[in-house]
PDB file of C-alpha atoms in Angstrom:
ATOM      1  CA  MET I 270     -27.216  55.767   5.016  1.00 51.00           C
ATOM      2  CA  SER I 271     -30.853  56.265   4.036  1.00 52.00           C
ATOM      3  CA  PHE I 272     -33.501  53.923   5.164  1.00 46.00           C
ATOM      4  CA  SER I 273     -33.825  52.552   1.323  1.00 52.00           C
ATOM      5  CA  SER I 274     -30.229  51.663   1.018  1.00 51.00           C
ATOM      6  CA  ALA I 275     -29.985  49.938   4.410  1.00 47.00           C
ATOM      7  CA  TRP I 276     -33.208  47.980   3.471  1.00 41.00           C
ATOM      8  CA  ASP I 277     -31.446  46.731   0.179  1.00 52.00           C
ATOM      9  CA  THR I 278     -28.299  45.780   2.139  1.00 50.00           C
ATOM     10  CA  LEU I 279     -30.434  43.706   4.477  1.00 44.00           C
ATOM     11  CA  GLY I 280     -32.094  42.388   1.499  1.00 52.00           C
ATOM     12  CA  ASP I 281     -29.085  40.790   0.341  1.00 54.00           C
ATOM     13  CA  VAL I 282     -28.780  38.799   3.638  1.00 52.00           C
ATOM     14  CA  PRO I 283     -31.235  36.018   2.610  1.00 60.00           C
ATOM     15  CA  SER I 284     -29.008  35.594  -0.576  1.00 58.00           C
ATOM     16  CA  ILE I 285     -25.786  35.387   1.145  1.00 56.00           C
ATOM     17  CA  LEU I 286     -27.262  32.855   3.609  1.00 55.00           C
ATOM     18  CA  ILE I 287     -28.481  30.621   0.848  1.00 52.00           C
ATOM     19  CA  ILE I 288     -25.242  30.744  -0.771  1.00 50.00           C
ATOM     20  CA  LEU I 289     -23.422  29.850   2.562  1.00 50.00           C
ATOM     21  CA  ILE I 290     -25.927  26.982   3.220  1.00 52.00           C
ATOM     22  CA  CYS I 291     -25.376  25.704  -0.409  1.00 51.00           C
ATOM     23  CA  CYS I 292     -21.642  25.639   0.130  1.00 51.00           C
ATOM     24  CA  LEU I 293     -22.021  23.809   3.366  1.00 48.00           C
ATOM     25  CA  CYS I 294     -24.158  21.179   1.841  1.00 49.00           C
ATOM     26  CA  LEU I 295     -22.608  20.737  -1.316  1.00 46.00           C
ATOM     27  CA  PRO I 296     -19.905  18.242   0.083  1.00 45.00           C
ATOM     28  CA  PHE I 297     -22.641  15.869   1.094  1.00 42.00           C
ATOM     29  CA  VAL I 298     -24.516  16.015  -2.350  1.00 42.00           C
ATOM     30  CA  LEU I 299     -21.703  15.988  -4.847  1.00 44.00           C
ATOM     31  CA  PRO I 300     -19.955  12.646  -5.774  1.00 45.00           C
ATOM     32  CA  ARG I 301     -16.218  12.536  -5.148  1.00 44.00           C
ATOM     33  CA  PRO I 302     -14.476  12.731  -8.669  1.00 46.00           C
ATOM     34  CA  ALA I 303     -14.323   9.612 -10.024  1.00 48.00           C
ATOM     35  CA  GLN I 304     -11.071   7.760 -10.810  1.00 58.00           C
ATOM     36  CA  SER I 305     -11.008   5.542 -13.632  1.00 74.00           C
ATOM     37  CA  HIS I 306     -10.025   1.968 -13.458  1.00 86.00           C
ATOM     38  CA  PRO I 307      -7.418   0.311 -15.539  1.00 92.00           C
ATOM     39  CA  LYS I 308      -8.576  -1.182 -18.802  1.00 93.00           C
ATOM     40  CA  GLY I 309      -9.460  -4.801 -18.849  1.00 95.00           C
ATOM     41  CA  CYS I 310      -8.481  -5.284 -15.142  1.00 96.00           C
ATOM     42  CA  ARG I 311     -10.106  -6.053 -11.800  1.00 96.00           C
ATOM     43  CA  ARG I 312      -8.666  -4.943  -8.321  1.00 97.00           C
ATOM     44  CA  LEU I 313      -6.794  -7.616  -6.156  1.00 97.00           C
ATOM     45  CA  GLY I 314      -7.824  -8.105  -2.652  1.00 97.00           C
ATOM     46  CA  LEU I 315     -10.835  -8.139  -0.442  1.00 97.00           C
ATOM     47  CA  PRO I 316     -13.830  -5.671  -1.200  1.00 95.00           C
ATOM     48  CA  LYS I 317     -13.205  -2.174   0.426  1.00 91.00           C
ATOM     49  CA  GLY I 318     -14.211  -2.009   3.864  1.00 92.00           C
ATOM     50  CA  GLN I 319     -14.102  -5.808   4.390  1.00 96.00           C
ATOM     51  CA  SER I 320     -11.493  -7.423   6.610  1.00 97.00           C
ATOM     52  CA  ASN I 321     -10.787 -10.781   8.144  1.00 96.00           C
ATOM     53  CA  LEU I 322      -9.419  -9.057  10.968  1.00 96.00           C
ATOM     54  CA  ASP I 323     -12.440  -7.209  11.979  1.00 95.00           C
ATOM     55  CA  ASP I 324     -12.561  -9.074  15.399  1.00 93.00           C
ATOM     56  CA  GLU I 325      -8.929  -9.060  15.904  1.00 93.00           C
ATOM     57  CA  PHE I 326      -9.067  -7.654  19.506  1.00 92.00           C
ATOM     58  CA  ASP I 327     -11.411 -10.559  20.498  1.00 89.00           C
ATOM     59  CA  PRO I 328      -9.942 -12.014  23.971  1.00 85.00           C
ATOM     60  CA  ARG I 329     -10.384 -15.412  22.784  1.00 81.00           C
ATOM     61  CA  TYR I 330      -7.388 -15.229  20.285  1.00 82.00           C
ATOM     62  CA  SER I 331      -5.183 -14.580  23.411  1.00 75.00           C
ATOM     63  CA  THR I 332      -6.480 -17.087  26.086  1.00 66.00           C
ATOM     64  CA  GLY I 333      -6.563 -20.255  23.604  1.00 57.00           C
ATOM     65  CA  VAL I 334      -9.696 -21.409  21.890  1.00 60.00           C
ATOM     66  CA  PRO I 335     -11.602 -24.838  21.856  1.00 53.00           C
ATOM     67  CA  ASN I 336     -10.230 -27.598  19.800  1.00 55.00           C
ATOM     68  CA  THR I 337     -13.114 -27.117  17.178  1.00 58.00           C
ATOM     69  CA  TYR I 338     -15.458 -24.377  16.502  1.00 60.00           C
ATOM     70  CA  ASP I 339     -19.212 -25.063  15.966  1.00 60.00           C
ATOM     71  CA  ASP I 340     -18.806 -25.189  12.311  1.00 64.00           C
ATOM     72  CA  GLY I 341     -16.200 -28.113  12.904  1.00 65.00           C
ATOM     73  CA  GLN I 342     -13.383 -26.159  11.581  1.00 65.00           C
ATOM     74  CA  PRO I 343      -9.904 -26.756  13.532  1.00 65.00           C
ATOM     75  CA  THR I 344      -8.751 -23.922  15.674  1.00 72.00           C
ATOM     76  CA  TRP I 345      -5.554 -23.631  13.935  1.00 81.00           C
ATOM     77  CA  ARG I 346      -6.314 -21.782  10.811  1.00 87.00           C
ATOM     78  CA  VAL I 347      -5.185 -19.120   8.731  1.00 92.00           C
ATOM     79  CA  LYS I 348      -6.997 -16.143   9.728  1.00 94.00           C
ATOM     80  CA  ALA I 349      -5.660 -13.250   7.190  1.00 97.00           C
ATOM     81  CA  LEU I 350      -3.352 -12.902   4.277  1.00 98.00           C
ATOM     82  CA  PHE I 351      -1.614  -9.800   3.014  1.00 98.00           C
ATOM     83  CA  THR I 352       0.532  -8.919   0.322  1.00 98.00           C
ATOM     84  CA  TYR I 353       2.701  -5.653   0.338  1.00 98.00           C
ATOM     85  CA  PRO I 354       3.685  -4.835  -3.265  1.00 98.00           C
ATOM     86  CA  LEU I 355       5.295  -1.661  -2.370  1.00 98.00           C
ATOM     87  CA  LYS I 356       7.773  -1.891   0.607  1.00 97.00           C
ATOM     88  CA  SER I 357       6.835   0.196   3.649  1.00 97.00           C
ATOM     89  CA  CYS I 358       3.554   1.316   2.253  1.00 97.00           C
ATOM     90  CA  ARG I 359       0.017  -0.085   2.834  1.00 97.00           C
ATOM     91  CA  GLY I 360      -0.769  -3.863   2.507  1.00 97.00           C
ATOM     92  CA  ILE I 361      -3.580  -5.452   0.387  1.00 98.00           C
ATOM     93  CA  GLU I 362      -5.549  -8.078   2.262  1.00 98.00           C
ATOM     94  CA  LEU I 363      -6.289 -11.156   0.303  1.00 98.00           C
ATOM     95  CA  GLN I 364      -8.766 -13.898   0.325  1.00 97.00           C
ATOM     96  CA  THR I 365      -6.450 -16.147  -1.440  1.00 96.00           C
ATOM     97  CA  SER I 366      -3.120 -15.775  -2.878  1.00 96.00           C
ATOM     98  CA  GLU I 367      -0.790 -17.378  -5.688  1.00 96.00           C
ATOM     99  CA  VAL I 368       2.459 -18.360  -4.050  1.00 95.00           C
ATOM    100  CA  GLU I 369       5.640 -17.517  -6.189  1.00 94.00           C
ATOM    101  CA  PRO I 370       9.501 -18.308  -5.302  1.00 91.00           C
ATOM    102  CA  THR I 371       9.822 -15.059  -3.620  1.00 94.00           C
ATOM    103  CA  GLY I 372       6.725 -15.469  -1.377  1.00 95.00           C
ATOM    104  CA  LEU I 373       2.966 -14.276  -1.940  1.00 97.00           C
ATOM    105  CA  GLN I 374       2.263 -12.787  -5.579  1.00 97.00           C
ATOM    106  CA  PHE I 375       3.204  -9.184  -5.667  1.00 97.00           C
ATOM    107  CA  ASP I 376       4.965  -9.109  -2.193  1.00 98.00           C
ATOM    108  CA  ARG I 377       7.743  -6.348  -1.773  1.00 97.00           C
ATOM    109  CA  GLN I 378       8.253  -6.225  -5.706  1.00 98.00           C
ATOM    110  CA  PHE I 379       8.438  -2.426  -5.519  1.00 98.00           C
ATOM    111  CA  VAL I 380      10.441  -0.209  -3.417  1.00 98.00           C
ATOM    112  CA  PHE I 381      11.393   3.555  -3.224  1.00 97.00           C
ATOM    113  CA  ALA I 382      15.018   4.592  -3.270  1.00 97.00           C
ATOM    114  CA  GLU I 383      17.342   7.577  -2.762  1.00 95.00           C
ATOM    115  CA  HIS I 384      20.538   8.195  -4.492  1.00 93.00           C
ATOM    116  CA  THR I 385      23.449   8.305  -2.161  1.00 91.00           C
ATOM    117  CA  PRO I 386      27.272   8.218  -2.508  1.00 91.00           C
ATOM    118  CA  ASP I 387      26.935   4.656  -2.718  1.00 89.00           C
ATOM    119  CA  GLY I 388      24.440   4.635  -5.402  1.00 94.00           C
ATOM    120  CA  TRP I 389      20.614   3.951  -5.280  1.00 97.00           C
ATOM    121  CA  THR I 390      19.610   2.799  -1.834  1.00 97.00           C
ATOM    122  CA  CYS I 391      16.203   1.374  -0.783  1.00 97.00           C
ATOM    123  CA  ARG I 392      14.488   3.580   1.595  1.00 96.00           C
ATOM    124  CA  THR I 393      11.741   2.239   4.256  1.00 96.00           C
ATOM    125  CA  LEU I 394       9.773   3.419   7.245  1.00 93.00           C
ATOM    126  CA  ARG I 395      12.994   2.921   9.158  1.00 92.00           C
ATOM    127  CA  ASN I 396      14.841   5.677   7.488  1.00 92.00           C
ATOM    128  CA  ALA I 397      14.304   9.178   8.800  1.00 90.00           C
ATOM    129  CA  GLY I 398      12.206  11.413   6.729  1.00 89.00           C
ATOM    130  CA  PHE I 399      10.296   8.453   4.961  1.00 94.00           C
ATOM    131  CA  GLU I 400       7.525   8.254   7.751  1.00 94.00           C
ATOM    132  CA  ARG I 401       5.025   9.213   5.314  1.00 96.00           C
ATOM    133  CA  LEU I 402       5.394   5.876   3.409  1.00 97.00           C
ATOM    134  CA  ALA I 403       2.752   4.504   5.833  1.00 95.00           C
ATOM    135  CA  LEU I 404       0.191   6.786   4.059  1.00 96.00           C
ATOM    136  CA  ILE I 405       0.869   5.758   0.557  1.00 97.00           C
ATOM    137  CA  HIS I 406      -1.777   3.207  -0.784  1.00 97.00           C
ATOM    138  CA  PRO I 407      -0.994   0.740  -3.607  1.00 98.00           C
ATOM    139  CA  GLU I 408      -3.650  -1.137  -5.540  1.00 97.00           C
ATOM    140  CA  ILE I 409      -2.841  -3.979  -7.723  1.00 98.00           C
ATOM    141  CA  TRP I 410      -5.229  -4.452 -10.965  1.00 97.00           C
ATOM    142  CA  ILE I 411      -4.550  -7.680 -12.746  1.00 97.00           C
ATOM    143  CA  PRO I 412      -6.000  -8.560 -16.359  1.00 96.00           C
ATOM    144  CA  ASP I 413      -9.460  -9.859 -16.066  1.00 96.00           C
ATOM    145  CA  PRO I 414     -10.632 -11.782 -19.127  1.00 95.00           C
ATOM    146  CA  SER I 415     -14.199 -11.419 -18.323  1.00 95.00           C
ATOM    147  CA  ALA I 416     -13.948  -7.641 -18.435  1.00 93.00           C
ATOM    148  CA  PRO I 417     -15.763  -6.345 -21.616  1.00 93.00           C
ATOM    149  CA  ASP I 418     -12.637  -4.057 -22.330  1.00 93.00           C
ATOM    150  CA  TYR I 419     -10.218  -6.879 -21.874  1.00 94.00           C
ATOM    151  CA  ASP I 420      -7.525  -7.697 -24.586  1.00 92.00           C
ATOM    152  CA  SER I 421      -4.725 -10.236 -24.504  1.00 90.00           C
ATOM    153  CA  THR I 422      -1.904  -7.219 -24.483  1.00 91.00           C
ATOM    154  CA  ILE I 423      -3.010  -5.992 -21.222  1.00 92.00           C
ATOM    155  CA  GLN I 424      -0.416  -7.064 -18.323  1.00 92.00           C
ATOM    156  CA  GLY I 425      -2.006  -4.959 -15.152  1.00 95.00           C
ATOM    157  CA  GLU I 426      -1.209  -1.851 -13.403  1.00 97.00           C
ATOM    158  CA  MET I 427      -0.260  -0.869 -10.002  1.00 98.00           C
ATOM    159  CA  ILE I 428      -2.146   2.136  -8.777  1.00 97.00           C
ATOM    160  CA  ILE I 429      -0.513   4.378  -6.040  1.00 97.00           C
ATOM    161  CA  THR I 430      -2.306   7.001  -4.215  1.00 96.00           C
ATOM    162  CA  TYR I 431      -1.308   9.453  -1.327  1.00 96.00           C
ATOM    163  CA  PRO I 432      -2.745  12.332   0.374  1.00 94.00           C
ATOM    164  CA  ARG I 433      -3.103  15.591  -1.381  1.00 89.00           C
ATOM    165  CA  ILE I 434      -1.474  18.304   0.473  1.00 83.00           C
ATOM    166  CA  ALA I 435      -3.848  21.607   0.653  1.00 77.00           C
ATOM    167  CA  THR I 436      -1.055  24.046  -0.140  1.00 76.00           C
ATOM    168  CA  ASN I 437      -3.632  26.953  -0.214  1.00 78.00           C
ATOM    169  CA  PRO I 438      -7.201  27.742   0.849  1.00 77.00           C
ATOM    170  CA  PHE I 439      -8.521  27.097  -2.488  1.00 72.00           C
ATOM    171  CA  VAL I 440      -7.344  23.321  -2.521  1.00 75.00           C
ATOM    172  CA  LYS I 441      -8.646  22.796   0.875  1.00 77.00           C
ATOM    173  CA  LEU I 442     -11.999  24.338  -0.163  1.00 78.00           C
ATOM    174  CA  GLY I 443     -11.843  22.222  -3.398  1.00 76.00           C
ATOM    175  CA  MET I 444     -11.429  18.849  -1.406  1.00 75.00           C
ATOM    176  CA  LYS I 445     -14.184  20.045   0.931  1.00 78.00           C
ATOM    177  CA  MET I 446     -16.592  20.703  -1.625  1.00 77.00           C
ATOM    178  CA  ARG I 447     -15.548  17.182  -3.384  1.00 76.00           C
ATOM    179  CA  VAL I 448     -14.449  19.062  -6.339  1.00 77.00           C
ATOM    180  CA  LEU I 449     -10.819  17.961  -5.734  1.00 82.00           C
ATOM    181  CA  HIS I 450     -10.082  14.273  -4.857  1.00 82.00           C
ATOM    182  CA  PRO I 451      -8.473  14.085  -1.591  1.00 87.00           C
ATOM    183  CA  ARG I 452      -5.609  11.793  -2.910  1.00 92.00           C
ATOM    184  CA  HIS I 453      -3.340  12.192  -5.602  1.00 92.00           C
ATOM    185  CA  GLU I 454      -2.718   9.042  -7.690  1.00 94.00           C
ATOM    186  CA  PHE I 455      -0.226   7.768 -10.498  1.00 96.00           C
ATOM    187  CA  ARG I 456       0.091   4.285 -12.170  1.00 96.00           C
ATOM    188  CA  VAL I 457       3.035   2.046 -13.095  1.00 97.00           C
ATOM    189  CA  PRO I 458       2.951  -1.159 -14.992  1.00 96.00           C
ATOM    190  CA  LEU I 459       3.321  -4.342 -13.131  1.00 96.00           C
ATOM    191  CA  LEU I 460       5.854  -5.395 -15.653  1.00 93.00           C
ATOM    192  CA  PRO I 461       7.639  -3.130 -18.213  1.00 92.00           C
ATOM    193  CA  PRO I 462       6.086  -3.309 -21.538  1.00 83.00           C
ATOM    194  CA  ASP I 463       9.240  -2.535 -23.127  1.00 78.00           C
ATOM    195  CA  ASN I 464      12.920  -1.633 -22.893  1.00 81.00           C
ATOM    196  CA  ARG I 465      11.770   1.968 -21.725  1.00 88.00           C
ATOM    197  CA  PHE I 466      13.054   1.194 -18.145  1.00 95.00           C
ATOM    198  CA  PRO I 467      16.636   0.550 -17.462  1.00 95.00           C
ATOM    199  CA  LEU I 468      18.074  -2.248 -15.130  1.00 96.00           C
ATOM    200  CA  ILE I 469      20.120  -0.254 -12.341  1.00 97.00           C
ATOM    201  CA  PRO I 470      21.623  -1.725  -9.375  1.00 98.00           C
ATOM    202  CA  VAL I 471      19.878  -0.772  -6.159  1.00 98.00           C
ATOM    203  CA  ARG I 472      21.362  -1.544  -2.400  1.00 97.00           C
ATOM    204  CA  ILE I 473      19.206  -3.263  -0.017  1.00 96.00           C
ATOM    205  CA  TRP I 474      21.230  -4.255   3.082  1.00 93.00           C
ATOM    206  CA  LYS I 475      24.462  -5.999   1.600  1.00 92.00           C
ATOM    207  CA  ASP I 476      22.838  -6.861  -1.717  1.00 94.00           C
ATOM    208  CA  LYS I 477      22.763  -4.781  -4.992  1.00 96.00           C
ATOM    209  CA  PRO I 478      20.270  -6.511  -7.314  1.00 97.00           C
ATOM    210  CA  LEU I 479      19.485  -5.100 -10.680  1.00 97.00           C
ATOM    211  CA  ALA I 480      16.030  -3.780 -10.815  1.00 97.00           C
ATOM    212  CA  TRP I 481      13.903  -1.724 -13.263  1.00 97.00           C
ATOM    213  CA  ASP I 482      14.093   2.070 -12.571  1.00 97.00           C
ATOM    214  CA  TYR I 483      10.591   3.505 -12.788  1.00 97.00           C
ATOM    215  CA  GLY I 484      11.702   6.985 -11.486  1.00 95.00           C
ATOM    216  CA  SER I 485      10.426   8.721 -14.841  1.00 94.00           C
ATOM    217  CA  LEU I 486       6.703   7.737 -13.808  1.00 96.00           C
ATOM    218  CA  LEU I 487       6.897   9.598 -10.387  1.00 95.00           C
ATOM    219  CA  PRO I 488       4.823  12.670 -10.222  1.00 94.00           C
ATOM    220  CA  ALA I 489       6.126  16.026  -8.745  1.00 91.00           C
ATOM    221  CA  SER I 490       3.419  15.855  -6.048  1.00 92.00           C
ATOM    222  CA  LEU I 491       4.668  12.819  -4.722  1.00 94.00           C
ATOM    223  CA  HIS I 492       8.285  14.231  -4.345  1.00 92.00           C
ATOM    224  CA  LYS I 493       6.610  17.113  -2.592  1.00 90.00           C
ATOM    225  CA  PHE I 494       4.540  14.841  -0.481  1.00 93.00           C
ATOM    226  CA  LEU I 495       7.577  12.825   0.643  1.00 92.00           C
ATOM    227  CA  GLY I 496       9.362  16.165   1.444  1.00 88.00           C
ATOM    228  CA  PHE I 497      11.617  16.436  -1.633  1.00 84.00           C
ATOM    229  CA  ASP I 498      11.666  19.064  -4.343  1.00 75.00           C
ATOM    230  CA  ALA I 499      11.005  17.784  -7.987  1.00 68.00           C
ATOM    231  CA  ASN I 500      14.509  17.350  -9.035  1.00 71.00           C
ATOM    232  CA  SER I 501      15.200  15.250  -5.659  1.00 76.00           C
ATOM    233  CA  PRO I 502      17.383  12.097  -6.079  1.00 89.00           C
ATOM    234  CA  LEU I 503      14.259   9.835  -5.437  1.00 94.00           C
ATOM    235  CA  THR I 504      13.003   6.888  -7.478  1.00 96.00           C
ATOM    236  CA  LEU I 505      10.899   3.723  -7.618  1.00 98.00           C
ATOM    237  CA  PHE I 506      12.462   0.233  -8.541  1.00 98.00           C
ATOM    238  CA  ARG I 507      10.564  -2.789  -9.703  1.00 98.00           C
ATOM    239  CA  ALA I 508      12.276  -5.921  -8.851  1.00 97.00           C
ATOM    240  CA  ASN I 509      13.448  -8.058 -11.914  1.00 96.00           C
ATOM    241  CA  PRO I 510      12.642 -11.852 -11.539  1.00 94.00           C
ATOM    242  CA  PHE I 511      16.001 -12.799 -13.122  1.00 94.00           C
ATOM    243  CA  HIS I 512      17.936 -10.757 -10.484  1.00 95.00           C
ATOM    244  CA  ASN I 513      16.210 -11.746  -7.375  1.00 95.00           C
ATOM    245  CA  ARG I 514      18.375 -11.910  -3.998  1.00 93.00           C
ATOM    246  CA  GLN I 515      19.378 -15.077  -2.789  1.00 91.00           C
ATOM    247  CA  ILE I 516      18.787 -15.868   0.685  1.00 89.00           C
ATOM    248  CA  TYR I 517      21.176 -17.768   3.151  1.00 87.00           C
ATOM    249  CA  ARG I 518      21.161 -16.782   6.943  1.00 82.00           C
ATOM    250  CA  ASN I 519      18.818 -19.647   8.313  1.00 81.00           C
ATOM    251  CA  ALA I 520      17.274 -20.576   5.168  1.00 84.00           C
ATOM    252  CA  PRO I 521      17.882 -24.002   3.797  1.00 85.00           C
ATOM    253  CA  ARG I 522      20.481 -24.545   1.442  1.00 89.00           C
ATOM    254  CA  ARG I 523      20.652 -25.619  -2.168  1.00 89.00           C
ATOM    255  CA  GLU I 524      21.930 -29.076  -1.365  1.00 90.00           C
ATOM    256  CA  GLU I 525      18.537 -29.528   0.615  1.00 90.00           C
ATOM    257  CA  LEU I 526      16.072 -28.129  -1.547  1.00 88.00           C
ATOM    258  CA  GLY I 527      17.640 -28.280  -5.123  1.00 88.00           C
ATOM    259  CA  PHE I 528      17.498 -24.627  -5.229  1.00 87.00           C
ATOM    260  CA  GLN I 529      18.676 -21.537  -3.038  1.00 88.00           C
ATOM    261  CA  PRO I 530      15.677 -19.601  -1.722  1.00 89.00           C
ATOM    262  CA  THR I 531      15.297 -16.160  -3.129  1.00 92.00           C
ATOM    263  CA  THR I 532      13.395 -12.767  -2.447  1.00 94.00           C
ATOM    264  CA  ALA I 533      12.697  -9.403  -4.229  1.00 95.00           C
ATOM    265  CA  PHE I 534      12.736  -6.625  -1.746  1.00 97.00           C
ATOM    266  CA  ALA I 535      11.680  -8.258   1.510  1.00 95.00           C
ATOM    267  CA  ASP I 536      14.340  -7.683   4.152  1.00 92.00           C
ATOM    268  CA  ALA I 537      15.303 -11.276   4.644  1.00 88.00           C
ATOM    269  CA  TYR I 538      12.836 -14.052   3.919  1.00 90.00           C
ATOM    270  CA  PRO I 539       9.939 -14.825   1.588  1.00 92.00           C
ATOM    271  CA  ILE I 540       7.345 -15.302   4.144  1.00 94.00           C
ATOM    272  CA  HIS I 541       6.311 -13.534   7.262  1.00 95.00           C
ATOM    273  CA  LEU I 542       4.136 -15.652   9.569  1.00 95.00           C
ATOM    274  CA  LEU I 543       2.731 -14.125  12.755  1.00 94.00           C
ATOM    275  CA  ASN I 544       0.444 -15.814  15.440  1.00 91.00           C
ATOM    276  CA  MET I 545      -2.414 -13.723  16.938  1.00 91.00           C
ATOM    277  CA  ALA I 546      -2.068 -15.228  20.305  1.00 88.00           C
ATOM    278  CA  SER I 547       1.797 -14.343  20.440  1.00 89.00           C
ATOM    279  CA  HIS I 548       0.953 -10.826  18.833  1.00 91.00           C
ATOM    280  CA  MET I 549      -1.713 -10.250  21.872  1.00 90.00           C
ATOM    281  CA  ASP I 550       0.632 -11.545  24.485  1.00 89.00           C
ATOM    282  CA  VAL I 551       3.212  -8.683  23.022  1.00 90.00           C
ATOM    283  CA  ALA I 552       0.474  -6.236  22.715  1.00 91.00           C
ATOM    284  CA  SER I 553      -0.582  -6.761  26.530  1.00 90.00           C
ATOM    285  CA  ARG I 554       2.985  -5.790  27.446  1.00 91.00           C
ATOM    286  CA  CYS I 555       3.009  -2.372  25.441  1.00 89.00           C
ATOM    287  CA  THR I 556       1.670   1.032  26.337  1.00 90.00           C
ATOM    288  CA  ILE I 557       0.090   1.364  22.621  1.00 88.00           C
ATOM    289  CA  PRO I 558      -3.792   0.928  23.008  1.00 89.00           C
ATOM    290  CA  ARG I 559      -5.071  -1.561  20.769  1.00 91.00           C
ATOM    291  CA  LEU I 560      -1.979  -2.301  18.974  1.00 94.00           C
ATOM    292  CA  SER I 561      -3.028  -3.923  15.675  1.00 95.00           C
ATOM    293  CA  ILE I 562      -1.398  -6.791  14.197  1.00 95.00           C
ATOM    294  CA  THR I 563      -1.300  -5.380  11.136  1.00 95.00           C
ATOM    295  CA  ARG I 564       1.588  -2.931  12.520  1.00 93.00           C
ATOM    296  CA  PHE I 565       3.829  -5.946  11.945  1.00 94.00           C
ATOM    297  CA  ARG I 566       3.207  -6.210   8.420  1.00 95.00           C
ATOM    298  CA  ALA I 567       2.868 -10.130   8.250  1.00 97.00           C
ATOM    299  CA  ASN I 568       2.001 -12.055   5.264  1.00 98.00           C
ATOM    300  CA  ILE I 569       0.367 -14.941   6.800  1.00 97.00           C
ATOM    301  CA  ILE I 570      -1.720 -14.352  10.119  1.00 96.00           C
ATOM    302  CA  VAL I 571      -2.745 -17.557  11.914  1.00 92.00           C
ATOM    303  CA  GLN I 572      -4.950 -18.065  14.910  1.00 87.00           C
ATOM    304  CA  GLY I 573      -4.556 -20.762  17.530  1.00 78.00           C
ATOM    305  CA  PRO I 574      -3.736 -21.587  20.974  1.00 65.00           C
ATOM    306  CA  GLY I 575      -1.247 -19.493  22.651  1.00 54.00           C
ATOM    307  CA  VAL I 576       2.548 -20.520  23.464  1.00 50.00           C
TER     308      VAL I 576
END
């Protein structure tokens, strides 16, 4: 190699370094690809990054607390509210909630199901192969009359997001450089707008209520994320309010209430209530460090003296 060609090669080194530095810095400069919000809607729940459970590991919740706080509020109070619109997936923390006959508004109104010899059957975190449901995040967007693009025909949507799987180095690089969003998303209507979605029986425990089949809305990437191929017998059901499941077991009877309690896709009862002191007592006997109360997926979390 001549002196001049060697010098030319070395002369390219600064350019290569500049390109590498730019590639490393771009992820911190470029904004993530924006994902549009549903027209005329607002997101249900607390602002992102905010939670009423930020101090859930404070020891005072396990040892009892004074009769009143400095602000004069009673010790027994609701600490946090959660609704779980998509069964076995991430919950939505609320500041307030409407209460419906089936529990907190939107709670367990949607569920994934797999086709079996017995027909469509609900699938949850308890079922082998469905552990990734915990990584699926639903968002509820409800009509907002104050929004500039609102109109009276809007009924709201649920946005469902889940991690993008880096199938090759280019996808991984795209996510690193923020050219690709790290999560896939798709949307489903909170209520079917027409007769597009059929009513089909789906088994949950011993019941087979009729529910709307949203399977046509599932993207192939979701099938892949859950370990199925694109033609797999996987679907998403939306509960039909005219076909809710009646609850018996320990629930009060129609003769006492004037009606029989009902639920959508909750396992047994419309409301799951949990005391922080009780949870901390259980957590102290487990080997799991900092076991969060959210792992138990309660709707209403209360704080108060231990039992």
